[in-house]
Short mmCIF file of C-alpha atoms in Angstrom, two decimals:
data_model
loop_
_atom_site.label_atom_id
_atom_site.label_comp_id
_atom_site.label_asym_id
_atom_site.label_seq_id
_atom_site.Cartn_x
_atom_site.Cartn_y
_atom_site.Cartn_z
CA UNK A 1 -79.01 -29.70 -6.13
CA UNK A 2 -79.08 -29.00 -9.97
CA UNK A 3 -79.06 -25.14 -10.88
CA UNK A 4 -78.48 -24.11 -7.70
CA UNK A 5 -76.82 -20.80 -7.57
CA UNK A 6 -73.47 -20.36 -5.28
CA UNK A 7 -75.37 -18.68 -2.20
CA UNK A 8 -78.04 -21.32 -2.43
CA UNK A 9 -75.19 -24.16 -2.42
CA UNK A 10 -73.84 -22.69 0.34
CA UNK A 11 -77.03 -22.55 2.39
CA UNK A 12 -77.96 -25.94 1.56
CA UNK A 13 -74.44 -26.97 2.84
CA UNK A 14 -74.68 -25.64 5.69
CA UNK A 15 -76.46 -28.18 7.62
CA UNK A 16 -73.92 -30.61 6.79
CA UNK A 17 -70.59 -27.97 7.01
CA UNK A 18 -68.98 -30.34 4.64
CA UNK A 19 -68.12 -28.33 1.09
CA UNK A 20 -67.09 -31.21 -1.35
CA UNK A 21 -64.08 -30.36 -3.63
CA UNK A 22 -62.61 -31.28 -6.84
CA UNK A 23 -58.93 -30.64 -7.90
CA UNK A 24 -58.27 -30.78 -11.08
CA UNK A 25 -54.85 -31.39 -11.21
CA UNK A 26 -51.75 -33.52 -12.72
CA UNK A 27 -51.92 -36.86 -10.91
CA UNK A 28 -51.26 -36.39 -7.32
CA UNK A 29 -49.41 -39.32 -6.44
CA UNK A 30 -46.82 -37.96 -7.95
CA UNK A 31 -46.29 -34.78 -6.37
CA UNK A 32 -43.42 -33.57 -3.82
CA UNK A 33 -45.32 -32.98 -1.07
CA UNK A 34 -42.97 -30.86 0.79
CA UNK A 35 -43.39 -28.62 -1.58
CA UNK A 36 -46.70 -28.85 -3.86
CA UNK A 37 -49.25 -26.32 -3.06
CA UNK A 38 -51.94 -28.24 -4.70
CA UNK A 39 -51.52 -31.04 -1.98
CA UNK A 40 -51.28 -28.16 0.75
CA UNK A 41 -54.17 -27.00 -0.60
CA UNK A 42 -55.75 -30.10 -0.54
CA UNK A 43 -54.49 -31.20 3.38
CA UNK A 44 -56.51 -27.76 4.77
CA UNK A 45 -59.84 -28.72 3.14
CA UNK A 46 -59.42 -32.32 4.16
CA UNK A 47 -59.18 -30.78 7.91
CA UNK A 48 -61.91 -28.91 7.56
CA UNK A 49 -63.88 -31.67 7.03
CA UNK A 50 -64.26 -31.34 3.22
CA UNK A 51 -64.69 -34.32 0.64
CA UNK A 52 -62.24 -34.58 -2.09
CA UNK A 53 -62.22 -35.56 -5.65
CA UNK A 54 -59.35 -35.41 -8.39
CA UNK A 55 -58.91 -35.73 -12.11
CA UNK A 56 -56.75 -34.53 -14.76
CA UNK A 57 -57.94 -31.78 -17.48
CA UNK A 58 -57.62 -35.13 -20.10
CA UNK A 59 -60.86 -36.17 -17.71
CA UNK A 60 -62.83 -33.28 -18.30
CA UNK A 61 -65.80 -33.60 -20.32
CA UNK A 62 -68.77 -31.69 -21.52
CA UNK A 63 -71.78 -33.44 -22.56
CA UNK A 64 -75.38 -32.01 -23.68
CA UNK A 65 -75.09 -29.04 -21.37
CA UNK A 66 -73.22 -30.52 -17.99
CA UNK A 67 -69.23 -30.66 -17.27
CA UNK A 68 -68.44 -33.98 -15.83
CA UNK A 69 -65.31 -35.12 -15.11
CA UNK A 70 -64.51 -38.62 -14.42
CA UNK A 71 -62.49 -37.93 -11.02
CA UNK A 72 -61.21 -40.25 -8.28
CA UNK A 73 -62.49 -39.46 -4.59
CA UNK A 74 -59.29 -39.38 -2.72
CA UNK A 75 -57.79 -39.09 1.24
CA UNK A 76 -54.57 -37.13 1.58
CA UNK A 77 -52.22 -37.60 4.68
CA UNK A 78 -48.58 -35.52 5.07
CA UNK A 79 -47.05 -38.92 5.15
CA UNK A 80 -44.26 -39.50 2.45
CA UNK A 81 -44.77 -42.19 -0.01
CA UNK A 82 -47.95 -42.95 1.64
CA UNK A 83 -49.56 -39.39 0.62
CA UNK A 84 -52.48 -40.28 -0.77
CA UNK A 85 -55.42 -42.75 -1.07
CA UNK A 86 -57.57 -43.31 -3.47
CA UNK A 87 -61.57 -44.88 -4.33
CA UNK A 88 -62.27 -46.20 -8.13
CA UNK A 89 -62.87 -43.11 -10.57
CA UNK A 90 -66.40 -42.53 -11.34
CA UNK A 91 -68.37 -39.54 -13.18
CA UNK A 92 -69.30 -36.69 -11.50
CA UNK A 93 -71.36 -33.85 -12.22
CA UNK A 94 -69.38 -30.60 -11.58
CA UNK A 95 -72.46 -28.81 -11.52
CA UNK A 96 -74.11 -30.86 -8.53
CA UNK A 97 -71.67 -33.49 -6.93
CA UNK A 98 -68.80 -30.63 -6.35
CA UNK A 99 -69.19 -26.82 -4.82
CA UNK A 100 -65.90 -26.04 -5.27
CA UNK A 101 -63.78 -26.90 -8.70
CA UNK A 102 -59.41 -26.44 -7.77
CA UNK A 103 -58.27 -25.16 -11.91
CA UNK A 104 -54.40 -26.71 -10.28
CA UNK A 105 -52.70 -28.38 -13.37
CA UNK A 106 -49.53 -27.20 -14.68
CA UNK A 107 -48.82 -25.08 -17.34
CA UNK A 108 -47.96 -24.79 -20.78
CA UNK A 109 -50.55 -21.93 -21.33
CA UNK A 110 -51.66 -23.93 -24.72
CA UNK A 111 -54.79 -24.49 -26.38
CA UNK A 112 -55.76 -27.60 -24.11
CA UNK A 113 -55.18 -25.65 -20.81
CA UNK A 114 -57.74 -22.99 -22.55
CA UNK A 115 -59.95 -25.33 -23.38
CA UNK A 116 -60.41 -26.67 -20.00
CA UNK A 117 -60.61 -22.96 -18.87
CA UNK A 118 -63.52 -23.02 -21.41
CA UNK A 119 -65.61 -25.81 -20.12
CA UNK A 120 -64.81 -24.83 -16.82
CA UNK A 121 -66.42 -21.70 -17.48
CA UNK A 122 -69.58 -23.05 -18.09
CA UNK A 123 -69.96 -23.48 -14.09
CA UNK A 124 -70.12 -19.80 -13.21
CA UNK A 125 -73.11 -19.60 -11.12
CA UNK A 126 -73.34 -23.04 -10.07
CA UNK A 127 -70.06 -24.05 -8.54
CA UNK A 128 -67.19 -21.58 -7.10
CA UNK A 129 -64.13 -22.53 -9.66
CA UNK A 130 -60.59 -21.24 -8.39
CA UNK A 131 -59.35 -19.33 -9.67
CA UNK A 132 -62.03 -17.94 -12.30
CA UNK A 133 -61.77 -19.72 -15.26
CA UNK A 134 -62.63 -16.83 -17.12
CA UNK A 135 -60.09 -14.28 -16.18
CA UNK A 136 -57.10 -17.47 -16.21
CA UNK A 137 -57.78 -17.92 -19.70
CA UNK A 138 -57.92 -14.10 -19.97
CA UNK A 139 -54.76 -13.37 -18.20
CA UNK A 140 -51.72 -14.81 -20.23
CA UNK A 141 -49.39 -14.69 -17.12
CA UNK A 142 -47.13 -11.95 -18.82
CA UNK A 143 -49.69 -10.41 -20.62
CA UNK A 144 -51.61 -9.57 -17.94
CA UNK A 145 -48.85 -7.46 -16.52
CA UNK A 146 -48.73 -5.24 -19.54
CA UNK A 147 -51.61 -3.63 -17.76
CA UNK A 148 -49.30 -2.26 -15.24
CA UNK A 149 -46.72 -1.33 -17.79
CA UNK A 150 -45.28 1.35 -14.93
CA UNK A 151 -44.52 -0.97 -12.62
CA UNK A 152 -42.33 -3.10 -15.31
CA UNK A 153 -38.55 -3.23 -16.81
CA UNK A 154 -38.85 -1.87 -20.34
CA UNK A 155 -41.00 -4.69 -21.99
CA UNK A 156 -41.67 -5.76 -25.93
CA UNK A 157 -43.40 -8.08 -27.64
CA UNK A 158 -42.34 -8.89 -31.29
CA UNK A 159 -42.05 -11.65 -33.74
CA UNK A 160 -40.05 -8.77 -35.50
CA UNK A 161 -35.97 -8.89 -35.50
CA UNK A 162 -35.95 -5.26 -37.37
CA UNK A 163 -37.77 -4.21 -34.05
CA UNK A 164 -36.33 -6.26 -31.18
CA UNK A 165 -32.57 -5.21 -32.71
CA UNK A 166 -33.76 -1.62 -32.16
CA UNK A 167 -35.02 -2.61 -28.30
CA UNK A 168 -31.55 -4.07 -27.71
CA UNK A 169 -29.76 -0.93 -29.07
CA UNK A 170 -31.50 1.02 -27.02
CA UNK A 171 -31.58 -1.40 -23.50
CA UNK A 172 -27.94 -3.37 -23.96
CA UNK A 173 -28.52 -6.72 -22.06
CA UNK A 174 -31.60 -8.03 -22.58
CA UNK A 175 -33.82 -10.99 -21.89
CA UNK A 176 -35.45 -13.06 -24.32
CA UNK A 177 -38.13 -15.47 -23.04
CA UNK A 178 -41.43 -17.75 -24.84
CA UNK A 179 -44.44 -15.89 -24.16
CA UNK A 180 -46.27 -18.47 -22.85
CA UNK A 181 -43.58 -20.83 -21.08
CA UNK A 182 -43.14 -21.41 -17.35
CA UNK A 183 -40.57 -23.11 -14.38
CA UNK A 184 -37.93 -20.62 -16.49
CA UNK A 185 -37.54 -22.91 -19.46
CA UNK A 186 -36.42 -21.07 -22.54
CA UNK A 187 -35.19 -17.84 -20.44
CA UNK A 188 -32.38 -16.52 -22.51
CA UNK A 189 -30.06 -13.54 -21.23
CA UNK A 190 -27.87 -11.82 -23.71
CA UNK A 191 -25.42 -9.08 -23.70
CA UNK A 192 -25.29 -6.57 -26.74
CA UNK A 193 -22.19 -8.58 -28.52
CA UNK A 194 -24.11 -12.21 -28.08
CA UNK A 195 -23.48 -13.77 -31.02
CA UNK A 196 -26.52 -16.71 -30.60
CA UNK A 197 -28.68 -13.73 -30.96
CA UNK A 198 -29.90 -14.15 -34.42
CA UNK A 199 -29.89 -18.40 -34.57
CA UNK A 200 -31.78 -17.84 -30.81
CA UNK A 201 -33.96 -15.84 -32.51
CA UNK A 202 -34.43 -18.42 -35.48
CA UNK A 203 -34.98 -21.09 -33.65
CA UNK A 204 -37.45 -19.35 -31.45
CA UNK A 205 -39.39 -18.84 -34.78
CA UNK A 206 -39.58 -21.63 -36.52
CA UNK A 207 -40.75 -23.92 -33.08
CA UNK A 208 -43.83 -21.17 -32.65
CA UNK A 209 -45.97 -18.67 -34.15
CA UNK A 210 -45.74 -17.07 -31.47
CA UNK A 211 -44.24 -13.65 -30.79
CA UNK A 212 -41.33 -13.74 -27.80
CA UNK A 213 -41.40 -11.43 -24.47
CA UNK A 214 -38.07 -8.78 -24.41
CA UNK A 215 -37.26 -7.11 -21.02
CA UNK A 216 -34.30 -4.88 -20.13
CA UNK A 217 -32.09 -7.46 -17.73
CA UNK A 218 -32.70 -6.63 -14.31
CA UNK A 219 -29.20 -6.96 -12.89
CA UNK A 220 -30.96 -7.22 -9.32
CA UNK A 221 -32.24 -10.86 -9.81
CA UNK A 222 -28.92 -11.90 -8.34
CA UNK A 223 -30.18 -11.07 -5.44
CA UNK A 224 -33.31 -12.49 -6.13
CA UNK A 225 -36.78 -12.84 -7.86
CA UNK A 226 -39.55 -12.01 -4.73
CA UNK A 227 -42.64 -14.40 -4.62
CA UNK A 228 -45.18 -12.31 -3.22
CA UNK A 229 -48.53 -13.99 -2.45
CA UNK A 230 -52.00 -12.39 -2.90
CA UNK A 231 -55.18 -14.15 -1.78
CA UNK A 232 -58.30 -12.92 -2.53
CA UNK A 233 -56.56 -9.33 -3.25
CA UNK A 234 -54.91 -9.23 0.01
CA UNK A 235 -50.96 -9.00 0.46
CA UNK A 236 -50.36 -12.48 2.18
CA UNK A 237 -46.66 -12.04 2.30
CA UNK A 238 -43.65 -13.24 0.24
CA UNK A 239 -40.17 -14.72 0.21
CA UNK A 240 -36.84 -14.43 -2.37
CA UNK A 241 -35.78 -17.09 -5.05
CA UNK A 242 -32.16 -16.74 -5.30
CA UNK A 243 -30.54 -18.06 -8.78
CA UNK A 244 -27.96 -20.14 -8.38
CA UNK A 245 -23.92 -19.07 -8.70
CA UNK A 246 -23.82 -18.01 -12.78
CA UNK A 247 -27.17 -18.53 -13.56
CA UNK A 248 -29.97 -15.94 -14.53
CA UNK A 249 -33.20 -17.85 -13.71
CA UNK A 250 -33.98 -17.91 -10.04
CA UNK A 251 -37.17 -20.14 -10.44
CA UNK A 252 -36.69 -23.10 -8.00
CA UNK A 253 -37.60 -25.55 -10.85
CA UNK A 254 -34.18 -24.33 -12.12
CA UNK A 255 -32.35 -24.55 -8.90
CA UNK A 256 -32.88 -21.32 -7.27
CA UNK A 257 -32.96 -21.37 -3.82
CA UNK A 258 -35.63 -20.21 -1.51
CA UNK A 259 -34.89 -17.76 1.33
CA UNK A 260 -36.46 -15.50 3.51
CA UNK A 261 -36.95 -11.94 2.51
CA UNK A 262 -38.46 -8.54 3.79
CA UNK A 263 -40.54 -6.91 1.00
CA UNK A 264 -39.89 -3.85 0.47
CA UNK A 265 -42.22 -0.09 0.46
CA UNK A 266 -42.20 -0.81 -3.39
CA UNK A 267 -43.04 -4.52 -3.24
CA UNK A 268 -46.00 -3.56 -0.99
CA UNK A 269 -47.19 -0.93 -3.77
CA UNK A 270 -47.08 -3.48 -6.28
CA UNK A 271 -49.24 -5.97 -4.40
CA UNK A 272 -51.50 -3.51 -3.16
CA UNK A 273 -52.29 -1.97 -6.53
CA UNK A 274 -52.60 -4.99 -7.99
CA UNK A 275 -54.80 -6.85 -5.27
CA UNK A 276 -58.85 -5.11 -6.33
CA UNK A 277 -58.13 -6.33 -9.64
CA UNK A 278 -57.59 -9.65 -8.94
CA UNK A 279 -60.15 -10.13 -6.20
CA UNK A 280 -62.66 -8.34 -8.69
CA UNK A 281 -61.44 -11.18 -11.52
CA UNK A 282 -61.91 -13.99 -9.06
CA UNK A 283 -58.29 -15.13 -8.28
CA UNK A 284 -58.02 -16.39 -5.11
CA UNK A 285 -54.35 -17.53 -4.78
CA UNK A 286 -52.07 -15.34 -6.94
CA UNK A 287 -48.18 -15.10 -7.39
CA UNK A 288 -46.46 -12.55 -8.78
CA UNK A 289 -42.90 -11.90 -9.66
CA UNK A 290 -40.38 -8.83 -8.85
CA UNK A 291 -37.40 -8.32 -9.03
CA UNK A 292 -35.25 -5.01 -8.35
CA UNK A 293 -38.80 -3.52 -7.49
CA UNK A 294 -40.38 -4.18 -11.03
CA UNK A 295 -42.94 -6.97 -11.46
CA UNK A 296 -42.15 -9.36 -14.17
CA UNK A 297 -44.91 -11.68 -14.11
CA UNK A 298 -48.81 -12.41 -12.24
CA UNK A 299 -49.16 -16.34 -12.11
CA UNK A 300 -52.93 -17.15 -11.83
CA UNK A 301 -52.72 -20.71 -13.23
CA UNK A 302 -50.90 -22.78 -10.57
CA UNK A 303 -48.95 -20.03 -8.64
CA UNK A 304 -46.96 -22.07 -5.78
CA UNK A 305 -45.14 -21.05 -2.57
CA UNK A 306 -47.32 -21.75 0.24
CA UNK A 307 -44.66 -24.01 2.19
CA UNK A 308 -42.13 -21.26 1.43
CA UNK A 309 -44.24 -18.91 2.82
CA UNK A 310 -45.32 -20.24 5.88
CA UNK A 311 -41.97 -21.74 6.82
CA UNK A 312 -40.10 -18.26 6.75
CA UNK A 313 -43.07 -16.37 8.07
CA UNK A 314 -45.37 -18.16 10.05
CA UNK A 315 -48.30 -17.05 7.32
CA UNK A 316 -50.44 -20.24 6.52
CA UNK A 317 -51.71 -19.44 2.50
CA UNK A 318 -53.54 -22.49 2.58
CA UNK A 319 -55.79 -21.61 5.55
CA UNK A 320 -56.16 -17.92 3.83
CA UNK A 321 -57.33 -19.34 0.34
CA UNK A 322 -60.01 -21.37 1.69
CA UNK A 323 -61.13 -18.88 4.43
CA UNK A 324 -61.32 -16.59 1.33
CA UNK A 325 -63.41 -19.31 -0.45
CA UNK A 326 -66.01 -19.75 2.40
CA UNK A 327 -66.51 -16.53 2.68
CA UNK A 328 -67.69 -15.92 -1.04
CA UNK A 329 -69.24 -18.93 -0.78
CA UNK A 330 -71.57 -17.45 2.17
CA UNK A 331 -71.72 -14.30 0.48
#
C-alpha cells in the first residue's frame, strides 16, 4: 500500500472496515485508566474493530525516506490491572502498516517532542496523524492563544525584569508561569508586595533560556478553570476544575477537583471562534482553558478530559474523535 494517498487508504480499507492504528504514547501499562484519554481513545477504536499498535517517541525512527517505529501490537480491555495485552515489538512502517498515527505522549513541549512532531510530519499524505503534526509543533500551547489576544487576561512574554516590573505595576497580582510547562508545575501567583519576586525570577532564568508567560490573576479560578472540548472544530462540551482550598492551580494533576459545569454565552464564543481554525490546522481533539470567561491556554498535544466529560454530560469524546477521523479519512 506504499504511497498511497489518505482517500486511496481509505478506499482500499474499505473492504476490510478495519483501520489499523498506532499510538504513540508513554507506555500504556502504566496509565490510570479511569482517567487516561489515550486508553479511552484507544478502547473506541478497539470496538470498532480497529488493530492497534503502540510505541514511545524514543521508538520513532526515520530511515532513508520511511518513519518506522518499532511498536508493540496491543489488546486493551477496561479491566484494572489487567488493562492491556501485549505481542513482541516489531518494526513497522508508518507509511504502510498504520492509517492512522495517535501523536498521545506527554508533554514537556522540548526539542524531542518537536522532533517527533518533525518525523511525524513526513506522513502527511500517506497516513492521517492526530492531531497534525505540523500545526502541534506550530502551536506552543500558550502561544497559540496570543492569536486571540481579545479573548485573554492581560498577557506578556519577557525574559526582561525592567519590563515584567512595569506589567506588575500596572496589573497588581500577577501570575508567573514556564512557557512551555504543563499539569501546572511551576505556576507561581504573586501579589504586588511578594518578596520571592526577584529570586523567582532568578531562578526562572538561570534553569532556561527561555522567556516566562505573565497574566493578570484571574481571581475567578476559585471557582474554577473550564475544560472545554473541541473535536474536529466542533464545541463537544466541557466541565470545571476546581483548585483545591488555598491553592491557585486547578489542574487535576495538582489536586483540583473535577465537577460539572454549565458553560457559559462567553465560553460558547470562545469555542466557537476558535473551532475553523483548528479543524482547518488538523486538530481533532482539542482542550482549551478559561477561566472568568478568558481563555488561558489551547492544549493540542495530549489535551485530556474525555471521562470527565462524558460522566457529567452524557457526551462520549472518544466516539466523536474517531467519527471525526473516519470521516476525513473517507473524504
Amino acid at each position: 500500500m506504499r504511497g498511497l494517498s489518505l482517500c486511496g487508504k481509505a478506499r482500499a480499507m474499505a473492504a476490510t472496515q478495519k483501520l489499523r492504528v498506532a499510538f504513540q504514547m508513554d507506555p500504556m501499562e502504566h496509565v490510570d485508566i479511569a482517567g487516561d484519554t489515550t486508553f479511552a481513545l484507544a478502547l473506541e477504536a478497539q470496538s470498532r474493530g480497529m488493530s492497534l499498535f503502540e510505541y514511545g517517541p524514543q521508538h520513532l525512527v526515520y530511515d532513508q525516506g520511511r518513519v518506522l517505529a518499532h511498536a508493540r501490537p496491543m489488546r486493551v480491555q477496561a479491566k484494572v490491572g489487567h488493562h492491556v495485552e501485549f505481542d513482541d515489538r516489531r518494526v513497522i512502517d508508518l507509511a504502510d502498516d498504520v492509517d492512522v498515527v495517535w501523536m498521545r505522549q506527554d508533554p514537556p513541549f522540548d526539542m524531542a517532542y518537536i522532533t517527533a512532531a518533525h518525523l511525524l510530519e513526513r506522513l502527511s499524505g500517506t497516513t492521517l496523524v492526530a492531531n497534525d503534526p505540523q500545526w502541534v509543533r506550530s502551536c506552543p500551547e500558550k502561544i497559540v492563544p496570543l492569536d486571540y489576544a481579545h479573548l485573554m487576561p492581560p498577557t506578556m512574554i519577557a525574559r526582561d525584569k525592567t519590563m515584567i516590573d512595569d506589567f506588575r505595576a500596572r496589573h497588581g497580582t500577577v501570575i508567573i508561569k514556564p512557557l512551555y510547562g504543563n499539569g501546572g508545575a511551576g505556576i507561581f501567583k504573586l501579589k504586588p508586595d511578594d518578596s520571592n519576586y526577584s529570586s523567582l525570577l532568578e531562578t526562572f532564568f538561570e534553569i532556561s533560556r527561555e522567556p516566562v508567560m505573565v497574566q493578570a490573576f484571574l481571581p475567578a479560578v476559585s471557582e474554577g478553570d473550564k475544560r472545554i472540548l473541541i473535536i474536529d472544530g466542533a464545541l463537544a462540551g466541557g466541565f470545571n476544575r476546581v483548585p483545591q482550598k488555598g491553592e491557585t492551580r486547578s489542574n487535576m494533576h495538582v489536586g483540583g477537583s473535577a465537577q460539572p459545569v454549565d458553560l457559559t454565552e462567553m465560553d460558547i464564543a470562545i469555542a466557537t471562534e476558535l473551532g475553523p481554525m483548528l479543524r482547518e490546522r488538523g486538530q481533532i481533539l482539542v482542550g482549551i482553558d478559561v477561566i472568568g470567561g478568558k481563555l488561558t491556554e489551547i492544549n493540542l498535544t495530549s489535551p485530556t478530559g474525555v471521562h470527565e466529560l462524558k460522566r457529567f454530560t452524557g457526551v462520549d469524546a472518544t466516539a466523536l474523535c474517531w467519527d471525526a477521523i473516519e470521516r476525513r479519512l473517507d473524504a
